[in-house]
mmCIF file with all atom_site columns, C-alpha atoms (C1' of nucleotides) in Angstrom:
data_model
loop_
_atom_site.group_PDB
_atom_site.id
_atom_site.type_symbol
_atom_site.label_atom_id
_atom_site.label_alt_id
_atom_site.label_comp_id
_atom_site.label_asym_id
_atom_site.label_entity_id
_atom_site.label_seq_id
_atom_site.pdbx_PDB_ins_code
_atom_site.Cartn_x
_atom_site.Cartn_y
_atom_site.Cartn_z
_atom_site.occupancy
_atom_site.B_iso_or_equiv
_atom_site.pdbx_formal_charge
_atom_site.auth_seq_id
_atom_site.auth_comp_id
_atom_site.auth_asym_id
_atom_site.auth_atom_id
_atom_site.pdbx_PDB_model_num
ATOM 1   C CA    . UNK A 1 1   ? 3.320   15.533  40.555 1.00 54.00 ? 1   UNK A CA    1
ATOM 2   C CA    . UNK A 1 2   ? 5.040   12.405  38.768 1.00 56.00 ? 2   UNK A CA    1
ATOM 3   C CA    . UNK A 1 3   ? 2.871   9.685   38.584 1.00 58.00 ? 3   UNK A CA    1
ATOM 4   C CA    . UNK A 1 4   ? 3.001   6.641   40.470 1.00 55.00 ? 4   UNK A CA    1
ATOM 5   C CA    . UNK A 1 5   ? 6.115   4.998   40.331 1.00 59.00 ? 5   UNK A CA    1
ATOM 6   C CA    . UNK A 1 6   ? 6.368   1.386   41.772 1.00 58.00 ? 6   UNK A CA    1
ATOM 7   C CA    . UNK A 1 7   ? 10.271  1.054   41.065 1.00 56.00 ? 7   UNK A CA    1
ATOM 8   C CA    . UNK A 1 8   ? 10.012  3.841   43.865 1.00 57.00 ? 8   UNK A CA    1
ATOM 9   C CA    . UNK A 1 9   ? 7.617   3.390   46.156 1.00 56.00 ? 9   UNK A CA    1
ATOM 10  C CA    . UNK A 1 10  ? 6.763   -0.710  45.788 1.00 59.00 ? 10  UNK A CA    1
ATOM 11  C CA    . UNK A 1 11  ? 3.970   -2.271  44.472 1.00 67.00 ? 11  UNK A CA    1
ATOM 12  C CA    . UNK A 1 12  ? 0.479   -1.801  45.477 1.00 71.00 ? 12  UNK A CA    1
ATOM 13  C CA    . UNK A 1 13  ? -1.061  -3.687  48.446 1.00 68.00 ? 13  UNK A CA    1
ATOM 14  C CA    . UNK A 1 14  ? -4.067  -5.796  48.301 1.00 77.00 ? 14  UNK A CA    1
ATOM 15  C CA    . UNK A 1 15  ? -5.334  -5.870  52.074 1.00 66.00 ? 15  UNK A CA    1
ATOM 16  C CA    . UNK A 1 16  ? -8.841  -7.249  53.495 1.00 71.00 ? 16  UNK A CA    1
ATOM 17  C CA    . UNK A 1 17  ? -11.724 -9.124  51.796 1.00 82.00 ? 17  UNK A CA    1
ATOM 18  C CA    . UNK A 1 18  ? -12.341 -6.429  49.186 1.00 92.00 ? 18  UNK A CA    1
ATOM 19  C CA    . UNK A 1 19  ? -13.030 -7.156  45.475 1.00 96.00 ? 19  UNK A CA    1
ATOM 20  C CA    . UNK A 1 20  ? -9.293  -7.807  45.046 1.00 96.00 ? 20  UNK A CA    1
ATOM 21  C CA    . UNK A 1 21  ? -8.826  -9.937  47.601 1.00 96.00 ? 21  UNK A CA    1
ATOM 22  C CA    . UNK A 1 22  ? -11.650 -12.113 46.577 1.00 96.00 ? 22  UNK A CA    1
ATOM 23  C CA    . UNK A 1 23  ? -10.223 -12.186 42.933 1.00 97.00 ? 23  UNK A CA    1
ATOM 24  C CA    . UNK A 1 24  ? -7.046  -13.208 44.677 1.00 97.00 ? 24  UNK A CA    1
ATOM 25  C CA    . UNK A 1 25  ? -8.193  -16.208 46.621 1.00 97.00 ? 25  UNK A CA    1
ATOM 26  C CA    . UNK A 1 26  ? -10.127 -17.292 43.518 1.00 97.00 ? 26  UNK A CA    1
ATOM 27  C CA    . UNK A 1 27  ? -7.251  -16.910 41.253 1.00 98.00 ? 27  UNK A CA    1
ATOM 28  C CA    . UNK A 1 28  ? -5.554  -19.195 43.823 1.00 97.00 ? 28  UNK A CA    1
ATOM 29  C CA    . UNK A 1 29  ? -7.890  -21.998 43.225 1.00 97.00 ? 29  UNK A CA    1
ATOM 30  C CA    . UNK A 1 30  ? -6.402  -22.342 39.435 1.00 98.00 ? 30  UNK A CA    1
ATOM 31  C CA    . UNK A 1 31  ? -4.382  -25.873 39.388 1.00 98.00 ? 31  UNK A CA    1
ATOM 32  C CA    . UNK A 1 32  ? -1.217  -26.123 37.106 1.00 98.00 ? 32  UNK A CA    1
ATOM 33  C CA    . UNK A 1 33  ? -2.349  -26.650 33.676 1.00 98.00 ? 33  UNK A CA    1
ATOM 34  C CA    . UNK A 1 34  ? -5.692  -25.161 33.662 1.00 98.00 ? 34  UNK A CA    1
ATOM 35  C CA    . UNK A 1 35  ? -6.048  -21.428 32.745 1.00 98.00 ? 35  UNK A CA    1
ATOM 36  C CA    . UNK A 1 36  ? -8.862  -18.841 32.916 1.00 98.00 ? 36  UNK A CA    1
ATOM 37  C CA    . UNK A 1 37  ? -10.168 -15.389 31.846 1.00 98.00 ? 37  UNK A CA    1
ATOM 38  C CA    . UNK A 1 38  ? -10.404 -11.932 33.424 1.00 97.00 ? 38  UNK A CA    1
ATOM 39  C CA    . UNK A 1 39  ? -14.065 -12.467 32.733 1.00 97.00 ? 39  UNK A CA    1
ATOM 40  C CA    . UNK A 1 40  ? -14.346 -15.411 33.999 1.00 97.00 ? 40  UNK A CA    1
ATOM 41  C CA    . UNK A 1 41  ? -13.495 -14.811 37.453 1.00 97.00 ? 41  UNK A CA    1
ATOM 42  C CA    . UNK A 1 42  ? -15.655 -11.452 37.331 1.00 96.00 ? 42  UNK A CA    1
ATOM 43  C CA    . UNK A 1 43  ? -18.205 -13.740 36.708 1.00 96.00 ? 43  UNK A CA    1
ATOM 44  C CA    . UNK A 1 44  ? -17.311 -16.491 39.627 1.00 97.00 ? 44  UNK A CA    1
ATOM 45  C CA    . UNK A 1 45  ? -17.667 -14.252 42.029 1.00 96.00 ? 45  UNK A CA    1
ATOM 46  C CA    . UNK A 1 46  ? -21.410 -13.653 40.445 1.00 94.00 ? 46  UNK A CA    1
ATOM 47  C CA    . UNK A 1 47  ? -20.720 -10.272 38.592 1.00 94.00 ? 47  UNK A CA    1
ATOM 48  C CA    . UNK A 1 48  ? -20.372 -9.802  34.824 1.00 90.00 ? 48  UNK A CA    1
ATOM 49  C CA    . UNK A 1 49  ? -18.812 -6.722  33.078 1.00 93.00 ? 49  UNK A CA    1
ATOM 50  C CA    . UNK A 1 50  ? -16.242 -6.509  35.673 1.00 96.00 ? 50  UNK A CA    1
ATOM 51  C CA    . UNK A 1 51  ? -13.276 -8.142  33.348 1.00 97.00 ? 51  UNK A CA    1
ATOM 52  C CA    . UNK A 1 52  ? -11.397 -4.667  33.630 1.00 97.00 ? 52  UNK A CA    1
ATOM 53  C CA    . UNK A 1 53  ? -11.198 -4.848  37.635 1.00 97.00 ? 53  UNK A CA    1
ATOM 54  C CA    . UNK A 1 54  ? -9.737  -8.012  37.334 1.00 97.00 ? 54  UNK A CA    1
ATOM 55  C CA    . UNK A 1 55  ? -6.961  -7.343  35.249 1.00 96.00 ? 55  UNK A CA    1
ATOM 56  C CA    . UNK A 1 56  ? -6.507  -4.024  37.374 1.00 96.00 ? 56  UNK A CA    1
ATOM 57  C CA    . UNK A 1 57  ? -6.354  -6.542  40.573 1.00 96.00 ? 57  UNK A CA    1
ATOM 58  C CA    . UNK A 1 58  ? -4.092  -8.826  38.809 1.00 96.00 ? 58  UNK A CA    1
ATOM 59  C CA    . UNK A 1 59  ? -1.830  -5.470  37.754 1.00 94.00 ? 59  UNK A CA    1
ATOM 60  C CA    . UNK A 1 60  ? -1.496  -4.860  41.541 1.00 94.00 ? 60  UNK A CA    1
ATOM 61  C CA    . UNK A 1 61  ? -0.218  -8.073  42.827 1.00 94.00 ? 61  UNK A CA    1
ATOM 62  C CA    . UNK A 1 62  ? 3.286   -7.487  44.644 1.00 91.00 ? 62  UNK A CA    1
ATOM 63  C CA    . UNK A 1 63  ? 6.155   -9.953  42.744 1.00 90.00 ? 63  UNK A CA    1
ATOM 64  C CA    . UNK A 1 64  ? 6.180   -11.977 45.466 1.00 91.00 ? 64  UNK A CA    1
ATOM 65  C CA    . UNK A 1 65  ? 2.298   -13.125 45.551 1.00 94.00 ? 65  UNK A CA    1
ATOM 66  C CA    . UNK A 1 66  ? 1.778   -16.835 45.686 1.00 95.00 ? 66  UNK A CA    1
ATOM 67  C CA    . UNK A 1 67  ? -1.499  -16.053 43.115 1.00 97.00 ? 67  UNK A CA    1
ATOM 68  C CA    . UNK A 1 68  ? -0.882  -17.935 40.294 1.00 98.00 ? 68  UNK A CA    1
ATOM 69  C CA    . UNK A 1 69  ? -1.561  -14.793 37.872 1.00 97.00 ? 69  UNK A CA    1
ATOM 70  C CA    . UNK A 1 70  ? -0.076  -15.933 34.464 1.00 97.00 ? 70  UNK A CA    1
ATOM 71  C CA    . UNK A 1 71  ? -2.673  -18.514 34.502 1.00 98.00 ? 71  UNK A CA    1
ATOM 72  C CA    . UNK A 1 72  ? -5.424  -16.015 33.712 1.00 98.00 ? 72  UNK A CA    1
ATOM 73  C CA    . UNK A 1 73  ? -5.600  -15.031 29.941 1.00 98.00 ? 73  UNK A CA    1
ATOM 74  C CA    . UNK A 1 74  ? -8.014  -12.541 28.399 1.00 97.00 ? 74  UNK A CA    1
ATOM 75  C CA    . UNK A 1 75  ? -11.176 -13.880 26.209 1.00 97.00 ? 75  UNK A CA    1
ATOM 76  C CA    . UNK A 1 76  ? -10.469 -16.557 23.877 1.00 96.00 ? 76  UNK A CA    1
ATOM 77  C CA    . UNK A 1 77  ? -7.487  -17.416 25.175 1.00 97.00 ? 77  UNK A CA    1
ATOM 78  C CA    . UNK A 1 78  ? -5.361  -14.212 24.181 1.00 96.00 ? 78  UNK A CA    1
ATOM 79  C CA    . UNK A 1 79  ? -2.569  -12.662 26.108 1.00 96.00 ? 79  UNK A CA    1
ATOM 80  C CA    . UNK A 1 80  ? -2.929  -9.069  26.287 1.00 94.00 ? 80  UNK A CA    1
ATOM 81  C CA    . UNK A 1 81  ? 0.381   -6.804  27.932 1.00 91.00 ? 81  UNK A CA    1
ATOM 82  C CA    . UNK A 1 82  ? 2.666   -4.944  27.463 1.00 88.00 ? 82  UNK A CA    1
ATOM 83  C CA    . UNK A 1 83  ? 5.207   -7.508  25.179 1.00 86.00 ? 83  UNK A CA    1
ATOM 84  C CA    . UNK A 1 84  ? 7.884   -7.662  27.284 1.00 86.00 ? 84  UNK A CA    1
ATOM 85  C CA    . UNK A 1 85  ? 5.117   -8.694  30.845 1.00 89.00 ? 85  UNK A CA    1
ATOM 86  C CA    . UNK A 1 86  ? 3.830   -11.513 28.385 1.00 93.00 ? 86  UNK A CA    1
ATOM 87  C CA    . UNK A 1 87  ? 7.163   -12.951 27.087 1.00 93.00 ? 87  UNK A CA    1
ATOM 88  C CA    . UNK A 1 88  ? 7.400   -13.520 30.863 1.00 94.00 ? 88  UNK A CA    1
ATOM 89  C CA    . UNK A 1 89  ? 3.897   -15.190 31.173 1.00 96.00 ? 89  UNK A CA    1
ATOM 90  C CA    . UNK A 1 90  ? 4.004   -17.620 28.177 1.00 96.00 ? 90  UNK A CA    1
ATOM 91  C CA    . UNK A 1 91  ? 7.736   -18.745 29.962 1.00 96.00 ? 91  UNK A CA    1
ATOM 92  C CA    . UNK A 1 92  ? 5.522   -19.519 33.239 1.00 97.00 ? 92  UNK A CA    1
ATOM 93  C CA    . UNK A 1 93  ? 2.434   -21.098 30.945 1.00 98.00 ? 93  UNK A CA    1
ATOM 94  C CA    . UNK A 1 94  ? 4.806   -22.887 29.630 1.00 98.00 ? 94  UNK A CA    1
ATOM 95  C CA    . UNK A 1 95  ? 6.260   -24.334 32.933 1.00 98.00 ? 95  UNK A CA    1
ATOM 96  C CA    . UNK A 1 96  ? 2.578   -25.132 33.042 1.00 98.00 ? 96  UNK A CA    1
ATOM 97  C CA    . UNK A 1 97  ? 2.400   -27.469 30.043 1.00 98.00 ? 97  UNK A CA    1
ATOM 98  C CA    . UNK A 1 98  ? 0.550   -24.981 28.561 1.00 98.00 ? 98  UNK A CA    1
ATOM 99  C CA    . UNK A 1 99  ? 1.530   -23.778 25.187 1.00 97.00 ? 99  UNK A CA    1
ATOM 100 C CA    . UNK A 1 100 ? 1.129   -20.283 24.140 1.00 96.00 ? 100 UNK A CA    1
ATOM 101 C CA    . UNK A 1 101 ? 1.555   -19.360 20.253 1.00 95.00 ? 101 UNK A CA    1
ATOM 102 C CA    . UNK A 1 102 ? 1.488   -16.213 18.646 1.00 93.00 ? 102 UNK A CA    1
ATOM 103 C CA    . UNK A 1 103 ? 0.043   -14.890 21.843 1.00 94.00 ? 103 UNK A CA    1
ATOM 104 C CA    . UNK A 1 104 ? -2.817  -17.305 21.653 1.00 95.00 ? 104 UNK A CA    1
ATOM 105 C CA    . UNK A 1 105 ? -3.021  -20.196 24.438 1.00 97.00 ? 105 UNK A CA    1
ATOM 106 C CA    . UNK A 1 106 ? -3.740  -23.454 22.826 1.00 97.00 ? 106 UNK A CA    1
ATOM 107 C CA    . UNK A 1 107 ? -6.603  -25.589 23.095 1.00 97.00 ? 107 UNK A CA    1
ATOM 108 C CA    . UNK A 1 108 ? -7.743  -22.835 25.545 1.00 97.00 ? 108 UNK A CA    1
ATOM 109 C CA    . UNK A 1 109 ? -11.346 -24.361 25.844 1.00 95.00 ? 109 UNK A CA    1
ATOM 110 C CA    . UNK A 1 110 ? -9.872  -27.218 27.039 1.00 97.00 ? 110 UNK A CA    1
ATOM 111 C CA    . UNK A 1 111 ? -7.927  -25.597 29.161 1.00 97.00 ? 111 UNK A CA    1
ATOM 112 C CA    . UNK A 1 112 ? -10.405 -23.283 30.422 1.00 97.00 ? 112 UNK A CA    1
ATOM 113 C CA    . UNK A 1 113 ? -10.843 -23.885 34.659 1.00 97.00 ? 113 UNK A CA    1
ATOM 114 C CA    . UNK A 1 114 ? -14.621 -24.507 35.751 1.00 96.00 ? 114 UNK A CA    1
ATOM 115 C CA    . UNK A 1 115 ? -15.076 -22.008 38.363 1.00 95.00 ? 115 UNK A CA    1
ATOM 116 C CA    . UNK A 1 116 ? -17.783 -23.051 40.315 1.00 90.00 ? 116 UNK A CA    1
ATOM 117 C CA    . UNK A 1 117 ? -20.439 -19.679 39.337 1.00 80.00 ? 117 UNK A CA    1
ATOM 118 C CA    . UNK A 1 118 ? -22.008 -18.147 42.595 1.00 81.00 ? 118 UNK A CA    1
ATOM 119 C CA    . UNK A 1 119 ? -25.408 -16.679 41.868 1.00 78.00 ? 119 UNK A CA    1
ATOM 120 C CA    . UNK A 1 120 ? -25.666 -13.316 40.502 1.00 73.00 ? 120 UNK A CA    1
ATOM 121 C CA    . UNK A 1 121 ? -25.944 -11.035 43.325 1.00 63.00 ? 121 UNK A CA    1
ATOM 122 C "C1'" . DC  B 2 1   ? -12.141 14.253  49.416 1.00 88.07 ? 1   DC  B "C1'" 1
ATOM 123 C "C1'" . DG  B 2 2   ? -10.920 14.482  44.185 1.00 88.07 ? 2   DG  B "C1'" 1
ATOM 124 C "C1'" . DG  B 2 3   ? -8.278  13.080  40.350 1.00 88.07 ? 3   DG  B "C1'" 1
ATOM 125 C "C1'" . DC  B 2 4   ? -5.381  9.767   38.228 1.00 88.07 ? 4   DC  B "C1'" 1
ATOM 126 C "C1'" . DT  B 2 5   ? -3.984  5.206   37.020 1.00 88.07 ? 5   DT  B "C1'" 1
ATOM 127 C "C1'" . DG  B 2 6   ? -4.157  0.238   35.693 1.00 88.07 ? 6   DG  B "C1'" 1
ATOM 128 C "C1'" . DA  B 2 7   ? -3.237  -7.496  32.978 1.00 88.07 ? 7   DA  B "C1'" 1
ATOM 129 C "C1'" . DC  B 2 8   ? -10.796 -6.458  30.099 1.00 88.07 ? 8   DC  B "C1'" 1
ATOM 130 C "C1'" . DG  B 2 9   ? -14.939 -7.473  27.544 1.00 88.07 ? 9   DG  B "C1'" 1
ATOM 131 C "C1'" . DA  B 2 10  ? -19.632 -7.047  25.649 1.00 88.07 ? 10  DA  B "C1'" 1
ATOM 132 C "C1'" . DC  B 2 11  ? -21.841 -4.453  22.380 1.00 88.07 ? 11  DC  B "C1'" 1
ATOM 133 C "C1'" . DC  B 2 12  ? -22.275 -1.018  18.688 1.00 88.07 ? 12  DC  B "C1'" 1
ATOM 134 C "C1'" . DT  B 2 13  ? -21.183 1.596   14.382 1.00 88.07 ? 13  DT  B "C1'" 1
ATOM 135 C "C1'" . DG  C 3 1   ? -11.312 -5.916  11.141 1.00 88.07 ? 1   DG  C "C1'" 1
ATOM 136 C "C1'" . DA  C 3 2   ? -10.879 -1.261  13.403 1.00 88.07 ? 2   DA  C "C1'" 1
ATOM 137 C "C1'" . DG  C 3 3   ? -12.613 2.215   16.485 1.00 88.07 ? 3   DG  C "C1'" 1
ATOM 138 C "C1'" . DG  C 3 4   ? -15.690 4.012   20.381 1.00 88.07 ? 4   DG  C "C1'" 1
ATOM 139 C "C1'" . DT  C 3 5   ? -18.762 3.541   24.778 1.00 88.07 ? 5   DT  C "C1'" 1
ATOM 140 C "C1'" . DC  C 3 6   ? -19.531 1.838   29.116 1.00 88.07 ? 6   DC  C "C1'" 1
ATOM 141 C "C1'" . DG  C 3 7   ? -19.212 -0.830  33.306 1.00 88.07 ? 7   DG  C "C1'" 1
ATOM 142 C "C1'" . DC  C 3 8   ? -16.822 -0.021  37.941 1.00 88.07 ? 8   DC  C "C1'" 1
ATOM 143 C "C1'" . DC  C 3 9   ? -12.260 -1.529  42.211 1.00 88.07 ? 9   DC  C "C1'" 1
ATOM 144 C "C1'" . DA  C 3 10  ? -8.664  0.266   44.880 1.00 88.07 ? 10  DA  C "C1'" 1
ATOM 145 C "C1'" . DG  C 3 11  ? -4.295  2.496   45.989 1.00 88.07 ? 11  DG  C "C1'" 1
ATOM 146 C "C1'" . DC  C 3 12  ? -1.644  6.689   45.846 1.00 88.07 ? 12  DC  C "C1'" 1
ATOM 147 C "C1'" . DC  C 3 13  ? -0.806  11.795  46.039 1.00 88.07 ? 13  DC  C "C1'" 1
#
DNA sequence: CGGCTGACGACCT
DNA sequence: GAGGTCGCCAGCC
């Protein structure tokens, strides 16, 4: 079987109030300017060590989302994709007035977004 | 139902 | 600094 091929069959779907979903509506919160961390919003929603799921549930967000998802960056501010996918998100950081430098963003603690943190669950 | 895939991060050697 | 382990969501075939 070929593997799955979004150029053919579309991008994933994100439906319900599942983890994704909540990432998602969090993700939304993020104002112009500000940035965050995969992390981060793991551990807004009150669960650490789950970084990974939300860079998978930022990989499945159809093109035409109205989640903000350039604004989250990995720890310390680093952009980590495929080159081409973060040419594309330093352009829209950049729309931002935020700069991004040798794949670093700059003055990311300052930049960093205070999620409100829910209790651990 | 099972296997595969995919934008991370803390911790360890 | 470079590698490996582990945690654990969700869609598709």
């Amino acid at each position: 079987m070929p593997p799955y091929d979004p150029e053919r069959h579309g991008p994933k779907r994100i439906v319900g109030d599942g983890f994704h979903a909540q990432v998602g509506a969090l993700v939304r919160q993020i104002p112009p300017g500000a940035v965050t961390t995969y992390g981060d919003v793991g551990a807004a929603l009150g669960r650490a060590n789950v970084a990974r799921l939300v860079g998978y549930a930022m990989a499945a967000l159809p093109a035409s989302t109205d989640v903000p998802w350039w604004r989250v960056v990995a720890a310390g501010g680093r952009i980590t994709q495929r080159p081409a996918a973060a040419a594309r998100q330093a352009q829209l950081l950049a729309d931002d007035d935020v700069e991004v430098r040798d794949g670093r963003v700059q003055e990311f603690s300052r930049r960093r977004h205070p999620f409100p943190q829910t209790p651990n669950r």
